[in-house]
Short mmCIF file of C-alpha atoms in Angstrom, two decimals:
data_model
loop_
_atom_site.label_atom_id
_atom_site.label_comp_id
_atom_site.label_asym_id
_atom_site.label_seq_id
_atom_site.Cartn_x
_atom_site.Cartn_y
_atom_site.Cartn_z
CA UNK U 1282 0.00 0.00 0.00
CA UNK U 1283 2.84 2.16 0.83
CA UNK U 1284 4.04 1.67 -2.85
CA UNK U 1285 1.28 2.30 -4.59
CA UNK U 1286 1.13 5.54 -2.46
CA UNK U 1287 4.74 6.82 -3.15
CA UNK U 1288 4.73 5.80 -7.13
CA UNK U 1289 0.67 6.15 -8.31
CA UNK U 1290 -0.70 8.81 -5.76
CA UNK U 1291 -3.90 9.40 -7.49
CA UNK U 1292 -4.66 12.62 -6.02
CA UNK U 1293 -0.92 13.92 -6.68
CA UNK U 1294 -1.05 12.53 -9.86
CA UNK U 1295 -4.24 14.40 -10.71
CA UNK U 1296 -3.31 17.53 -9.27
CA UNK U 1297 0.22 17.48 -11.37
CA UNK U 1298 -1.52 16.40 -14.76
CA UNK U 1299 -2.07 20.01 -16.27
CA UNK U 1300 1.51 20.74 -15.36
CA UNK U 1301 2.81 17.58 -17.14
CA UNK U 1302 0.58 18.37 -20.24
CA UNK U 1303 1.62 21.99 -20.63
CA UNK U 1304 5.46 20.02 -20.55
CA UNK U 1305 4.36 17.52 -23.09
CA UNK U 1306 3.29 20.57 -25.46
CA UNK U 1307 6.88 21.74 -25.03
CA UNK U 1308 8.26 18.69 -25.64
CA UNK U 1309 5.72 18.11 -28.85
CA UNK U 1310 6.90 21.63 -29.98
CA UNK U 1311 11.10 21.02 -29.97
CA UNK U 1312 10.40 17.96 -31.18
CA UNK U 1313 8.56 18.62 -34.04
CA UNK U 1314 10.57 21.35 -34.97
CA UNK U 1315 13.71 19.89 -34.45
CA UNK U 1316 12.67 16.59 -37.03
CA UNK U 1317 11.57 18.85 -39.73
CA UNK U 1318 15.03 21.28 -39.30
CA UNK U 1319 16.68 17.53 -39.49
CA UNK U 1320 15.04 16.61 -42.07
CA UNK U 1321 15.83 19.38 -44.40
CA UNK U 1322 19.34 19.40 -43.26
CA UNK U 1323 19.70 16.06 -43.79
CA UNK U 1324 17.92 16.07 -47.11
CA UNK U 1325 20.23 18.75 -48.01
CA UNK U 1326 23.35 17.75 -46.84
CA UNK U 1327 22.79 13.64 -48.58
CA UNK U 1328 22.26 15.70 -52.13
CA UNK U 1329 24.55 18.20 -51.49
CA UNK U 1330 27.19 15.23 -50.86
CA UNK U 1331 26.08 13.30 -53.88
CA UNK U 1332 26.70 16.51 -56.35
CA UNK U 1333 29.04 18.55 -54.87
CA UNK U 1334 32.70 19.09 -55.81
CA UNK U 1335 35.26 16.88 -53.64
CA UNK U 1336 35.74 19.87 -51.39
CA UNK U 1337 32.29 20.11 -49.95
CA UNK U 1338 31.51 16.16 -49.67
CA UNK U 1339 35.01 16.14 -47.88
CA UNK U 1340 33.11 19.11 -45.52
CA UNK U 1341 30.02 17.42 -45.47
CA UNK U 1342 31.58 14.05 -44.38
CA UNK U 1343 33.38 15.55 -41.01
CA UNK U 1344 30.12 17.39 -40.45
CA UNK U 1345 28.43 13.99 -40.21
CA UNK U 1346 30.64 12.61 -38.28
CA UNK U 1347 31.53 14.72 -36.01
CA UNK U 1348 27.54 15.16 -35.21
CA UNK U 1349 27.34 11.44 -34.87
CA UNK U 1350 29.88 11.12 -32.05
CA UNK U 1351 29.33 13.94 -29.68
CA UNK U 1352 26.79 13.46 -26.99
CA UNK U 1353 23.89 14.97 -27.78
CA UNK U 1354 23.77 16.46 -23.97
CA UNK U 1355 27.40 17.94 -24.70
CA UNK U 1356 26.40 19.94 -27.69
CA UNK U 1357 23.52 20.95 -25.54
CA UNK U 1358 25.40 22.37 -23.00
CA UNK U 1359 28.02 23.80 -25.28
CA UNK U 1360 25.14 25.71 -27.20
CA UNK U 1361 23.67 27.30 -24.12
CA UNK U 1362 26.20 27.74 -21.90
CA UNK U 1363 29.49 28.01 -24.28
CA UNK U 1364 28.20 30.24 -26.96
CA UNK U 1365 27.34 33.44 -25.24
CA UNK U 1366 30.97 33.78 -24.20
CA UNK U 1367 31.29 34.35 -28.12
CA UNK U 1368 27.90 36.65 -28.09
CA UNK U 1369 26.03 33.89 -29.24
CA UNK U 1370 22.97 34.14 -27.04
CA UNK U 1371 20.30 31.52 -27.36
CA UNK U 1372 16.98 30.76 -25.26
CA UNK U 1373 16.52 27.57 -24.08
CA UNK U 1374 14.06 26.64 -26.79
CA UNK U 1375 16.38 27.75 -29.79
CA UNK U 1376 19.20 25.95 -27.60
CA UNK U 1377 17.44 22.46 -27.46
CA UNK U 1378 16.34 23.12 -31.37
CA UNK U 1379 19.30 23.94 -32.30
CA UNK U 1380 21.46 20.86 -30.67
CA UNK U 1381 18.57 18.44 -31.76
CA UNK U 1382 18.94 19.47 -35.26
CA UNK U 1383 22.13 19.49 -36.20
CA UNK U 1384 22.72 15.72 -34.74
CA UNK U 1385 19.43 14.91 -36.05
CA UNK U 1386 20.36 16.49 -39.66
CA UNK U 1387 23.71 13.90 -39.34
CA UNK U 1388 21.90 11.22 -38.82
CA UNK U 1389 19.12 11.52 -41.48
CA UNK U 1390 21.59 12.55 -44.28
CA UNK U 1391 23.23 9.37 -43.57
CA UNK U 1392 19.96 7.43 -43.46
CA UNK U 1393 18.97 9.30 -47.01
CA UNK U 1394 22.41 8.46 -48.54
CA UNK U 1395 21.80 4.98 -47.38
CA UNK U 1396 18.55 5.00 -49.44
CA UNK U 1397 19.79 7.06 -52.49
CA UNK U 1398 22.84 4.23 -52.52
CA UNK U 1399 20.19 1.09 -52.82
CA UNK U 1400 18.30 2.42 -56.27
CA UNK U 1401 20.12 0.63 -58.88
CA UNK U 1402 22.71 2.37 -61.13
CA UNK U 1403 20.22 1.85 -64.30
CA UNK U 1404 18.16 4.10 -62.66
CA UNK U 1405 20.22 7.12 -62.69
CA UNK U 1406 22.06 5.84 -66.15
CA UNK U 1407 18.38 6.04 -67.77
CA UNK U 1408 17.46 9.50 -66.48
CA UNK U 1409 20.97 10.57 -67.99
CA UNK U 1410 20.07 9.02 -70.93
CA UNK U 1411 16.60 10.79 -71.76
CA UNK U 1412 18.43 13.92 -70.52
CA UNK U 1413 17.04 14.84 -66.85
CA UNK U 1414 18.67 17.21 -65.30
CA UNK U 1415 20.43 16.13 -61.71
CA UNK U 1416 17.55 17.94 -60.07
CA UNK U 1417 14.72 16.05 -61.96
CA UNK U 1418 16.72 13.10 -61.20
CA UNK U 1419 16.50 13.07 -58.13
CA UNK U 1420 12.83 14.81 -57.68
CA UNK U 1421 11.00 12.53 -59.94
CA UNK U 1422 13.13 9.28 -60.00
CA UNK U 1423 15.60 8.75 -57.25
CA UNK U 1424 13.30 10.43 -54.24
CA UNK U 1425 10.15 8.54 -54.76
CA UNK U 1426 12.06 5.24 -54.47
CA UNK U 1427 14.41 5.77 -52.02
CA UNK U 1428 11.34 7.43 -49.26
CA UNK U 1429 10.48 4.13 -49.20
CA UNK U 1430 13.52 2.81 -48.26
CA UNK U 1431 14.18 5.10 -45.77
CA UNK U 1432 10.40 5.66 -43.99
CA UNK U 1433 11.72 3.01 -41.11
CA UNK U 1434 14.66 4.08 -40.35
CA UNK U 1435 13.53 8.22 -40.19
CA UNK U 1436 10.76 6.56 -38.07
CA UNK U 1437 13.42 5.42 -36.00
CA UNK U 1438 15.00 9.00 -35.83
CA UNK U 1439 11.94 11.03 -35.33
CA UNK U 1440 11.67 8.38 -31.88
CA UNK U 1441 14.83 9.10 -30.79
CA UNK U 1442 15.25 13.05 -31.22
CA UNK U 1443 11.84 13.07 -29.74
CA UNK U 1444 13.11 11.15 -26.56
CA UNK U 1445 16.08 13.00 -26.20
CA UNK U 1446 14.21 16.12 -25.94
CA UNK U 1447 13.73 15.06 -21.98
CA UNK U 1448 17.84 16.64 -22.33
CA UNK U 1449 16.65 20.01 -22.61
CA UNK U 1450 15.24 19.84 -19.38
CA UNK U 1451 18.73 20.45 -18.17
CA UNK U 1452 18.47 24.55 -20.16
CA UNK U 1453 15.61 25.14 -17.41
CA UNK U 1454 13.45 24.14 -20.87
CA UNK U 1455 9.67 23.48 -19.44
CA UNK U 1456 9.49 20.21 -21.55
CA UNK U 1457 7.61 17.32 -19.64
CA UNK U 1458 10.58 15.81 -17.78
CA UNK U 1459 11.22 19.59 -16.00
CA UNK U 1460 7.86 19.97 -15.41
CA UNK U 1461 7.41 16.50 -13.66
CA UNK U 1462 10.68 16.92 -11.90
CA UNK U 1463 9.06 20.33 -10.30
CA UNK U 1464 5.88 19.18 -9.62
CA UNK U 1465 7.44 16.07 -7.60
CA UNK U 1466 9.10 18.64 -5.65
CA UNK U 1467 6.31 20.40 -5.15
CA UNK U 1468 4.25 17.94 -3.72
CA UNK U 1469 7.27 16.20 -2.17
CA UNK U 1470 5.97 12.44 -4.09
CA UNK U 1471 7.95 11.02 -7.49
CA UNK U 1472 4.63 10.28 -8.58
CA UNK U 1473 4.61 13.15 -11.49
CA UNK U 1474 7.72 11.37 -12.69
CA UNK U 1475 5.88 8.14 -13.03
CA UNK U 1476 3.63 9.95 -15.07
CA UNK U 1477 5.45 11.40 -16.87
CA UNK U 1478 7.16 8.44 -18.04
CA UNK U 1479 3.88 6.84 -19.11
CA UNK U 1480 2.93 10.09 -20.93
CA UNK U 1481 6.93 9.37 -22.89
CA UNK U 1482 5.46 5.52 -23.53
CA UNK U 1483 2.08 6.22 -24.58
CA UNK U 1484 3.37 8.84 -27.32
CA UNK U 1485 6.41 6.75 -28.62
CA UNK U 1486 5.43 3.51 -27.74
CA UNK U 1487 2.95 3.56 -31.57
CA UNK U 1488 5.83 5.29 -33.48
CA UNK U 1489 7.77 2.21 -32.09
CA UNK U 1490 5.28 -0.27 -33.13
CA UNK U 1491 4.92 1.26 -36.81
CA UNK U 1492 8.35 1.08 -37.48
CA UNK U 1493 8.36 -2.93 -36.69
CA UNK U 1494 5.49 -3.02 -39.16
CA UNK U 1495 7.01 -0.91 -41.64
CA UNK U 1496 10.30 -2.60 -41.66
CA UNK U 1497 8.58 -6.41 -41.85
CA UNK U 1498 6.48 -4.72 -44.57
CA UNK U 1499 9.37 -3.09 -46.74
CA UNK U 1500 11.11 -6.35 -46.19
CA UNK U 1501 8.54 -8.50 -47.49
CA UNK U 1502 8.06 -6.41 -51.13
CA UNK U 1503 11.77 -6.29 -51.82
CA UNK U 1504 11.67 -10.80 -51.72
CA UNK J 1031 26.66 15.30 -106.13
CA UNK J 1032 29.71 16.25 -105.04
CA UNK J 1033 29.59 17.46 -101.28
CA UNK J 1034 28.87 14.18 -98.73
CA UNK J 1035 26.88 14.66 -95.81
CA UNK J 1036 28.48 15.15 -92.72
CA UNK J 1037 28.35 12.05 -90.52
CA UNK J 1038 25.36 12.14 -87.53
CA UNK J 1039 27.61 10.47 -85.10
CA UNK J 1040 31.95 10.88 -85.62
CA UNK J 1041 33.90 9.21 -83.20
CA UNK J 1042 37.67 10.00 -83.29
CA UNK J 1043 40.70 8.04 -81.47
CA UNK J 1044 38.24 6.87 -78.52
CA UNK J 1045 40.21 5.47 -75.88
CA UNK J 1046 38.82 4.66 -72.57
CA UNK J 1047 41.17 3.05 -69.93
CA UNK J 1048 40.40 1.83 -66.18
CA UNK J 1049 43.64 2.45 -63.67
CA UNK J 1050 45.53 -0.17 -65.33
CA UNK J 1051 43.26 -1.51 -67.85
CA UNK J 1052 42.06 -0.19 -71.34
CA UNK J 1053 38.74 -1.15 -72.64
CA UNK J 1054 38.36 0.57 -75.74
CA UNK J 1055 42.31 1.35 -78.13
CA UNK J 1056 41.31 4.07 -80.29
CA UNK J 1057 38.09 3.55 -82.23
CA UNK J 1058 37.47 5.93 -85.42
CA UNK J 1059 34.11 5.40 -86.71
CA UNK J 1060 31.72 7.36 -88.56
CA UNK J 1061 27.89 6.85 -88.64
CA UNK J 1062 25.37 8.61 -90.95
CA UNK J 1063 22.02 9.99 -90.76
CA UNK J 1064 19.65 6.89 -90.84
CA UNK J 1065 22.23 3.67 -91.12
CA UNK J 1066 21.08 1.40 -88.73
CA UNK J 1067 24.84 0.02 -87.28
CA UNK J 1068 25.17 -3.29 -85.75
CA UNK J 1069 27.75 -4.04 -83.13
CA UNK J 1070 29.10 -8.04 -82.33
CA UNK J 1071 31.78 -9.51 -81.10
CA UNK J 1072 32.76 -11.57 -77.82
CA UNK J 1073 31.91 -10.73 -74.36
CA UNK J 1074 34.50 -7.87 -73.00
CA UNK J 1075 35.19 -6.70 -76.30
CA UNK J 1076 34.17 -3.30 -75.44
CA UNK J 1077 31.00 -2.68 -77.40
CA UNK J 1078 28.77 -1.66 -75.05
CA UNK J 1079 31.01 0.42 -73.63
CA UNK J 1080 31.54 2.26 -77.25
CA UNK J 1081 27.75 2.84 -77.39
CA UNK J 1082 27.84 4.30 -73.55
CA UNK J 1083 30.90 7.13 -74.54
CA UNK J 1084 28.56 8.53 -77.55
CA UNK J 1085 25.88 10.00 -74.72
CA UNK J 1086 28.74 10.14 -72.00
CA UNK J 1087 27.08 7.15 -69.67
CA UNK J 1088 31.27 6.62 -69.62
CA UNK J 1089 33.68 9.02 -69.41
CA UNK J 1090 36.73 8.28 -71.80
CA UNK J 1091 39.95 10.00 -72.46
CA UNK J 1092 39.82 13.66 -73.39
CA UNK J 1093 42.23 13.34 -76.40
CA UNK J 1094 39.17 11.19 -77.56
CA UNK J 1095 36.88 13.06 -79.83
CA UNK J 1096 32.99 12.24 -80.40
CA UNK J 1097 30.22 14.59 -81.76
CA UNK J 1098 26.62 13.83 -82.14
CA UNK J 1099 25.14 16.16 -85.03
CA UNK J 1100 27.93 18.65 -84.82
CA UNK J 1101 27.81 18.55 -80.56
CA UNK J 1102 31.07 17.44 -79.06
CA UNK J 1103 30.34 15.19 -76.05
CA UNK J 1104 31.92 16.50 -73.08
CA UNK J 1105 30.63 16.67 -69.48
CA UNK J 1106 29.22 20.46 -69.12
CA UNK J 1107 25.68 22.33 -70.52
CA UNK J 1108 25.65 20.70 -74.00
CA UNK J 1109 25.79 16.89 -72.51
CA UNK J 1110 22.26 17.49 -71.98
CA UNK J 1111 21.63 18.47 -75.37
CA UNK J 1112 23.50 15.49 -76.32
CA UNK J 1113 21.44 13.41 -74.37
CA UNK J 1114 17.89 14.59 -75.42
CA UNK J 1115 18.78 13.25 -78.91
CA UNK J 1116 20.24 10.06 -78.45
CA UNK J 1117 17.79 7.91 -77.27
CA UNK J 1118 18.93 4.74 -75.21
CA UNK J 1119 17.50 1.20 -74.92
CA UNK J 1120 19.31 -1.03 -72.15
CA UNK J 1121 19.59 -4.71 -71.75
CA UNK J 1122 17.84 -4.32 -68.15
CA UNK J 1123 15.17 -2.02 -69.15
CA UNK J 1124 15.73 0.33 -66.18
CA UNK J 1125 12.25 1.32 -66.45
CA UNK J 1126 10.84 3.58 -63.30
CA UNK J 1127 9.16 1.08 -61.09
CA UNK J 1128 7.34 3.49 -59.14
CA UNK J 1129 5.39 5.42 -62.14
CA UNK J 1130 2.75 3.66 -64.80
CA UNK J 1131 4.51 2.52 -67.91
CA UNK J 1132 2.49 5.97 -69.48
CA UNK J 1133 4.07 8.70 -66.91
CA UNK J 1134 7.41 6.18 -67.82
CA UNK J 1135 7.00 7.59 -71.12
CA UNK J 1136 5.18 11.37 -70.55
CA UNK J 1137 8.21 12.19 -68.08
CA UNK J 1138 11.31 13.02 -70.55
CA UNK J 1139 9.10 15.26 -72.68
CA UNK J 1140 7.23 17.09 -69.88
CA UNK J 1141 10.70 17.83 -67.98
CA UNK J 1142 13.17 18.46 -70.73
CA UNK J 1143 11.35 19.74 -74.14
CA UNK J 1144 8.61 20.99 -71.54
CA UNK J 1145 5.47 19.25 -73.55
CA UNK J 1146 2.07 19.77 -71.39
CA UNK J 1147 1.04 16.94 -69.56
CA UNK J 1148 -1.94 16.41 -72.06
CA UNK J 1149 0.38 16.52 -74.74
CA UNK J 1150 3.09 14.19 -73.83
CA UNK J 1151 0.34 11.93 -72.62
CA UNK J 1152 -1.29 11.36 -76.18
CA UNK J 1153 2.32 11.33 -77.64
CA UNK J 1154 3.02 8.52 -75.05
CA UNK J 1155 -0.14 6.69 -75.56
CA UNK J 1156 0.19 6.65 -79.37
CA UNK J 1157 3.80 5.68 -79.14
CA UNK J 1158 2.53 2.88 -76.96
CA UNK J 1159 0.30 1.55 -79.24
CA UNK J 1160 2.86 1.87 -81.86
CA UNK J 1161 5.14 -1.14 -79.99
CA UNK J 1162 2.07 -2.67 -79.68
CA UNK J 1163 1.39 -2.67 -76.04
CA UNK J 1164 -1.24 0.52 -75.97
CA UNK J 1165 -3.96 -1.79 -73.76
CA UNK J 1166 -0.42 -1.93 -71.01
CA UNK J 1167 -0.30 2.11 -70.68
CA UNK J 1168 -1.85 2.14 -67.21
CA UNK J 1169 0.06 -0.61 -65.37
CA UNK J 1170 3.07 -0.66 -63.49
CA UNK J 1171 6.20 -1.85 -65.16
CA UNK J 1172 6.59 -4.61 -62.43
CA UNK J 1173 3.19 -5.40 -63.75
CA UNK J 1174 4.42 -6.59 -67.30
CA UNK J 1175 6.39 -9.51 -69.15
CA UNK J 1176 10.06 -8.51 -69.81
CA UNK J 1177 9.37 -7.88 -73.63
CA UNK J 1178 6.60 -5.78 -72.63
CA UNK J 1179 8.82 -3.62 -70.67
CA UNK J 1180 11.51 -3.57 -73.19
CA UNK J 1181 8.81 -2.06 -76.02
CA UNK J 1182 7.95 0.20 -72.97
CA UNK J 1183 11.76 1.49 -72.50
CA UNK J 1184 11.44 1.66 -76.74
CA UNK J 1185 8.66 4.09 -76.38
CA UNK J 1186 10.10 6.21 -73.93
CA UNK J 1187 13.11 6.18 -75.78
CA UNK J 1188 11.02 7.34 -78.54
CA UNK J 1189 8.88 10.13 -76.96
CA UNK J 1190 11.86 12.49 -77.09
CA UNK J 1191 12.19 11.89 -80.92
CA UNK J 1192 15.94 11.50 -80.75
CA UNK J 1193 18.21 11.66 -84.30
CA UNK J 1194 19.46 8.21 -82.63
CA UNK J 1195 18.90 5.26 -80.77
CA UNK J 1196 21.24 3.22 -79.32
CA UNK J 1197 20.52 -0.32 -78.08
CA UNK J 1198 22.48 -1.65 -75.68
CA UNK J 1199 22.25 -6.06 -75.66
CA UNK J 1200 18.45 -5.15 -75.62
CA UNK J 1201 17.46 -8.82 -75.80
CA UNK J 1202 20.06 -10.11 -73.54
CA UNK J 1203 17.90 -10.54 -70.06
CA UNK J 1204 14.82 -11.60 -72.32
CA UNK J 1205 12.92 -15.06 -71.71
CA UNK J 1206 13.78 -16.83 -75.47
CA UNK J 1207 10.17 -16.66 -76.40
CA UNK J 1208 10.41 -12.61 -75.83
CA UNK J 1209 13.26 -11.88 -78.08
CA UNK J 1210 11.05 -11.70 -81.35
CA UNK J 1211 8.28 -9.04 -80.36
CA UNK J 1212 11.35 -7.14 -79.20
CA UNK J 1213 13.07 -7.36 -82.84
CA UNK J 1214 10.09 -7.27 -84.28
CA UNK J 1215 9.80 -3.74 -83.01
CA UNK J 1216 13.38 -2.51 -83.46
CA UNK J 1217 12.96 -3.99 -87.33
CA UNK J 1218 9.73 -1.45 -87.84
CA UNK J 1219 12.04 1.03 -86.39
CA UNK J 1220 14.98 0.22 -88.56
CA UNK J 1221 12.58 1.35 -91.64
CA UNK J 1222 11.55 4.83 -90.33
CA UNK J 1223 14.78 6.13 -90.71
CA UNK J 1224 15.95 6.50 -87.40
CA UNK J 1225 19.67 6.53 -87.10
CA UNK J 1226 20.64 3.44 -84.94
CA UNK J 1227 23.40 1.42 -83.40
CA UNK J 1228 22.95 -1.94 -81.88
CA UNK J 1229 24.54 -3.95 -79.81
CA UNK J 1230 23.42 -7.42 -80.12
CA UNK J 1231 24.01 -10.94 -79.83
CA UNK J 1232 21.18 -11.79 -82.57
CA UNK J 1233 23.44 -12.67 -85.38
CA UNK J 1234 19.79 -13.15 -87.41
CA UNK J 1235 18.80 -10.04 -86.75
CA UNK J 1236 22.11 -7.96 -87.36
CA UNK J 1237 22.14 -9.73 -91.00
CA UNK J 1238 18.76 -9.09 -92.16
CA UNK J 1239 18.26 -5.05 -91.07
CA UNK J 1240 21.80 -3.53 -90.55
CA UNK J 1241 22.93 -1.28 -93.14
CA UNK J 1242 26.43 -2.00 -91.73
CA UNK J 1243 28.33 -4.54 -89.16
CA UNK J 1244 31.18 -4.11 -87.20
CA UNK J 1245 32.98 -6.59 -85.94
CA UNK J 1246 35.17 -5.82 -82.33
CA UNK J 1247 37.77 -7.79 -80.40
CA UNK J 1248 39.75 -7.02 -77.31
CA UNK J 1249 38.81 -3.11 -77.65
CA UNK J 1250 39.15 -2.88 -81.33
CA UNK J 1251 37.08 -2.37 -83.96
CA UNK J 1252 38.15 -5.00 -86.04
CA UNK J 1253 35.93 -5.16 -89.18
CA UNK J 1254 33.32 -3.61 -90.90
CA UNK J 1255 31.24 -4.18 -93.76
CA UNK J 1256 27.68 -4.94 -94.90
CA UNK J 1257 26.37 -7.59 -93.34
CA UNK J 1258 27.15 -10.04 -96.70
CA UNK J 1259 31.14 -9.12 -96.18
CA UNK J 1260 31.50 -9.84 -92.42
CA UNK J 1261 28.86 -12.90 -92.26
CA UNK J 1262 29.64 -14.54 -95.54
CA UNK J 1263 32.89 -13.50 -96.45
CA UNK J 1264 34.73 -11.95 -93.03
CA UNK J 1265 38.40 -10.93 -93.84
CA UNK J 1266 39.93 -11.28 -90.69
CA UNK J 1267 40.39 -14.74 -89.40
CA UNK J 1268 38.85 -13.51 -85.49
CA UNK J 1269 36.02 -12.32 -86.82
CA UNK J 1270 35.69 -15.97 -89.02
CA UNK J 1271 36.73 -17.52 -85.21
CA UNK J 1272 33.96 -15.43 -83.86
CA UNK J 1273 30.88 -16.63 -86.22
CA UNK J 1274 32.23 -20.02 -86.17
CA UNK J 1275 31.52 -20.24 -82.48
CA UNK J 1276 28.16 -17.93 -82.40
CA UNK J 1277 26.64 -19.77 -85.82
CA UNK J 1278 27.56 -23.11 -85.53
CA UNK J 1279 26.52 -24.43 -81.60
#
């Protein structure tokens, strides 16, 4: 009984629960706006790389990587607290954004270029050979194919820049893990974190189950 | 008549070389407005790869010279000009899987010569009908038998009226009983006047509609002639090596 009244306080719970929505509309909000900035970046950056002179793929390529392997929390930190030594002064929403993004673009340029790389040569040798331009190319023959390749895995990225929004809880961002960590100390009970974990589940706990469809369904027309 | 036309396609020292390896030594060949060309000889002899340099699918050595009507292939603006009049047909089709086998044909026009959709659409449904597969137009090309895709990849060849068409082993990945509509196709083609050059393992076919065969070994053009001089009398003693093993198993 003593569990159930430290963990799932009802009446905590309930009093807590328009706090932790008003976080989950933060989190909903750098979120979303981080996976469409990471989209077009990475969109950008995949093409860019598959054009562009030796130079710029060679600047592209350390871009990726170096996105790739530092800690998302690091960046984080580095954007909020380092830049305004340089006059650089972000708020906390720009902050999270702006970390999400750019490790977000990284990753999705890498899972485009995956996809781009697995439509056959012939396809890009026969809209040479009637003439299309690169752009066309890609717009009306390379794009279409490869967005099916590449729905799971940007699935699979939209889950996790979503989930790592909880990070920008450490800006003093409002999201839903800063607003359940305040209303637990409020009412002195970690039951607000309990919920909001379940609020986390419930939202990416579908995404997760679509991408296990979508991959066993992409899987099964490419036999 | 004293003045000769100028030849539609002139191909001038053509080398093309991998790190260590060359494919192609020098090829000079000249083909005019409306000869339909065929091109045999052994696997690795370097004929498709001749037929990729003249719309630049390969790059080749820059002392190499080719123009196409007057237009020097090079990378840069006028490939593109290049490429909108040399139509290509490919041994794997390379159709788009995810459009109907009419937007397969409507999308050259509409995007390069900017037809209207409702133009390029009748073009491509008349041109469809034309290979004889008109009743196909609104499937998808996974939808259809390999010959019916190939007459597809003719059409869309086709719907940007090229000055040339060049087939590359276009009845290589074809189930046997698909070859013929294929040729049958390309042989009505052969008779419009349409310049092309053919890469082909049908030894039947090259004899009855090329104006001209060439013969090429080890990346060399080694012979040509009608097809009466290379298949009934060939001079060299590789090309007589060649048909020997082709004709006679």
């Amino acid at each position: 009984m003593n569990l159930l009244n430290t963990f799932f306080n009802g009446p905590v719970l309930l009093a807590s629960l328009p706090q932790l929505l008003q976080g989950l509309l933060v989190t909903l909000q750098i979120g979303i706006t981080s996976i469409i900035c990471g989209l077009i970046g990475g969109l950008f950056l995949s093409v860019t790389r598959l054009y562009a002179p030796g130079f710029a793929r060679g600047l592209i390529r350390v871009y990726i990587d170096i996105f790739r392997s530092i800690p998302l929390l690091v960046l984080l930190i580095v954007v909020y607290y380092a830049l305004p030594f340089v006059g650089i002064r972000l708020s906390p929403f720009l902050s999270a954004v702006t970390a999400l993004s750019l490790v977000s673009a990284a990753y999705t340029a890498e899972i485009f270029r995956a996809g781009i790389e697995a439509i056959p040569k012939g396809q890009f040798e026969a809209s040479a050979a009637l003439g299309l331009s690169n752009r066309h190319t890609m717009v009306d023959v390379v794009l279409p194919q490869a967005i099916r390749i590449v729905i799971p895995p940007l699935t699979n990225n939209c889950i996790n820049v979503l989930k790592d929004t909880a990070l920008a809880s450490v800006v003093a961002m409002p999201d839903l893990l800063k607003q359940a960590t305040q209303a637990q100390a409020l009412s002195a009970n970690p039951t607000p974190l309990i919920g909001a974990a379940l609020i986390y589940v419930a939202l990416l706990w579908p995404m997760v189950a679509i991408v296990g469809r979508l991959e066993k369904h992409f899987s099964r027309g490419r036999s | 008549m004293t003045t000769q036309t100028a030849p539609l396609i002139s191909i001038r020292g053509l080398v093309k070389a991998y790190d260590a390896f060359t494919v192609l030594h020098g090829i000079d060949l000249d083909i005019a407005e409306g000869e339909v060309v065929c091109v045999i000889g052994p696997s690795g002899s370097g004929k498709s790869t001749l037929i990729r340099c003249i719309n630049h699918l390969e790059a080749f050595s820059p002392d190499s010279t080719i123009t196409v009507d007057g237009i020097r292939v090079e990378p840069g603006k006028a490939l593109a000009q290049v490429r909108a009049e040399v139509g290509m047909v490919f041994q794997s089709f390379n159709l788009f899987p995810h459009m109907s086998v009419v937007r397969n044909v409507m999308l050259a026009p509409m995007r390069v010569r900017g037809t209207s959709a409702a133009e390029a659409e009748r073009k491509a449904r008349e041109l469809l009908a034309r290979v004889g597969i008109a009743e196909q137009a609104d499937k998808f090309p996974g939808q259809l038998s390999g010959g019916q895709q190939q007459r597809v990849a003719i059409a869309r060849a086709l719907a940007m009226e090229p000055k040339v068409l060049l087939f590359d082993e276009p009845t290589s990945a074809l189930d046997p009983e698909m070859v013929g509509e294929v040729l049958d196709v390309m042989r009505q083609l052969a008779g419009t006047g349409v310049t092309m050059v053919v890469v082909t393992h049908e030894m039947g076919f090259a004899r009855q509609v090329a104006d001209r065969v060439i013969f090429m070994d080890g990346g060399r053009l080694v012979e040509a002639g009608t097809p009466q001089e290379i298949f009934d009398r060939p001079s060299h003693e590789r090309t007589r090596g060649f048909l020997r093993a082709v004709l006679n198993h």
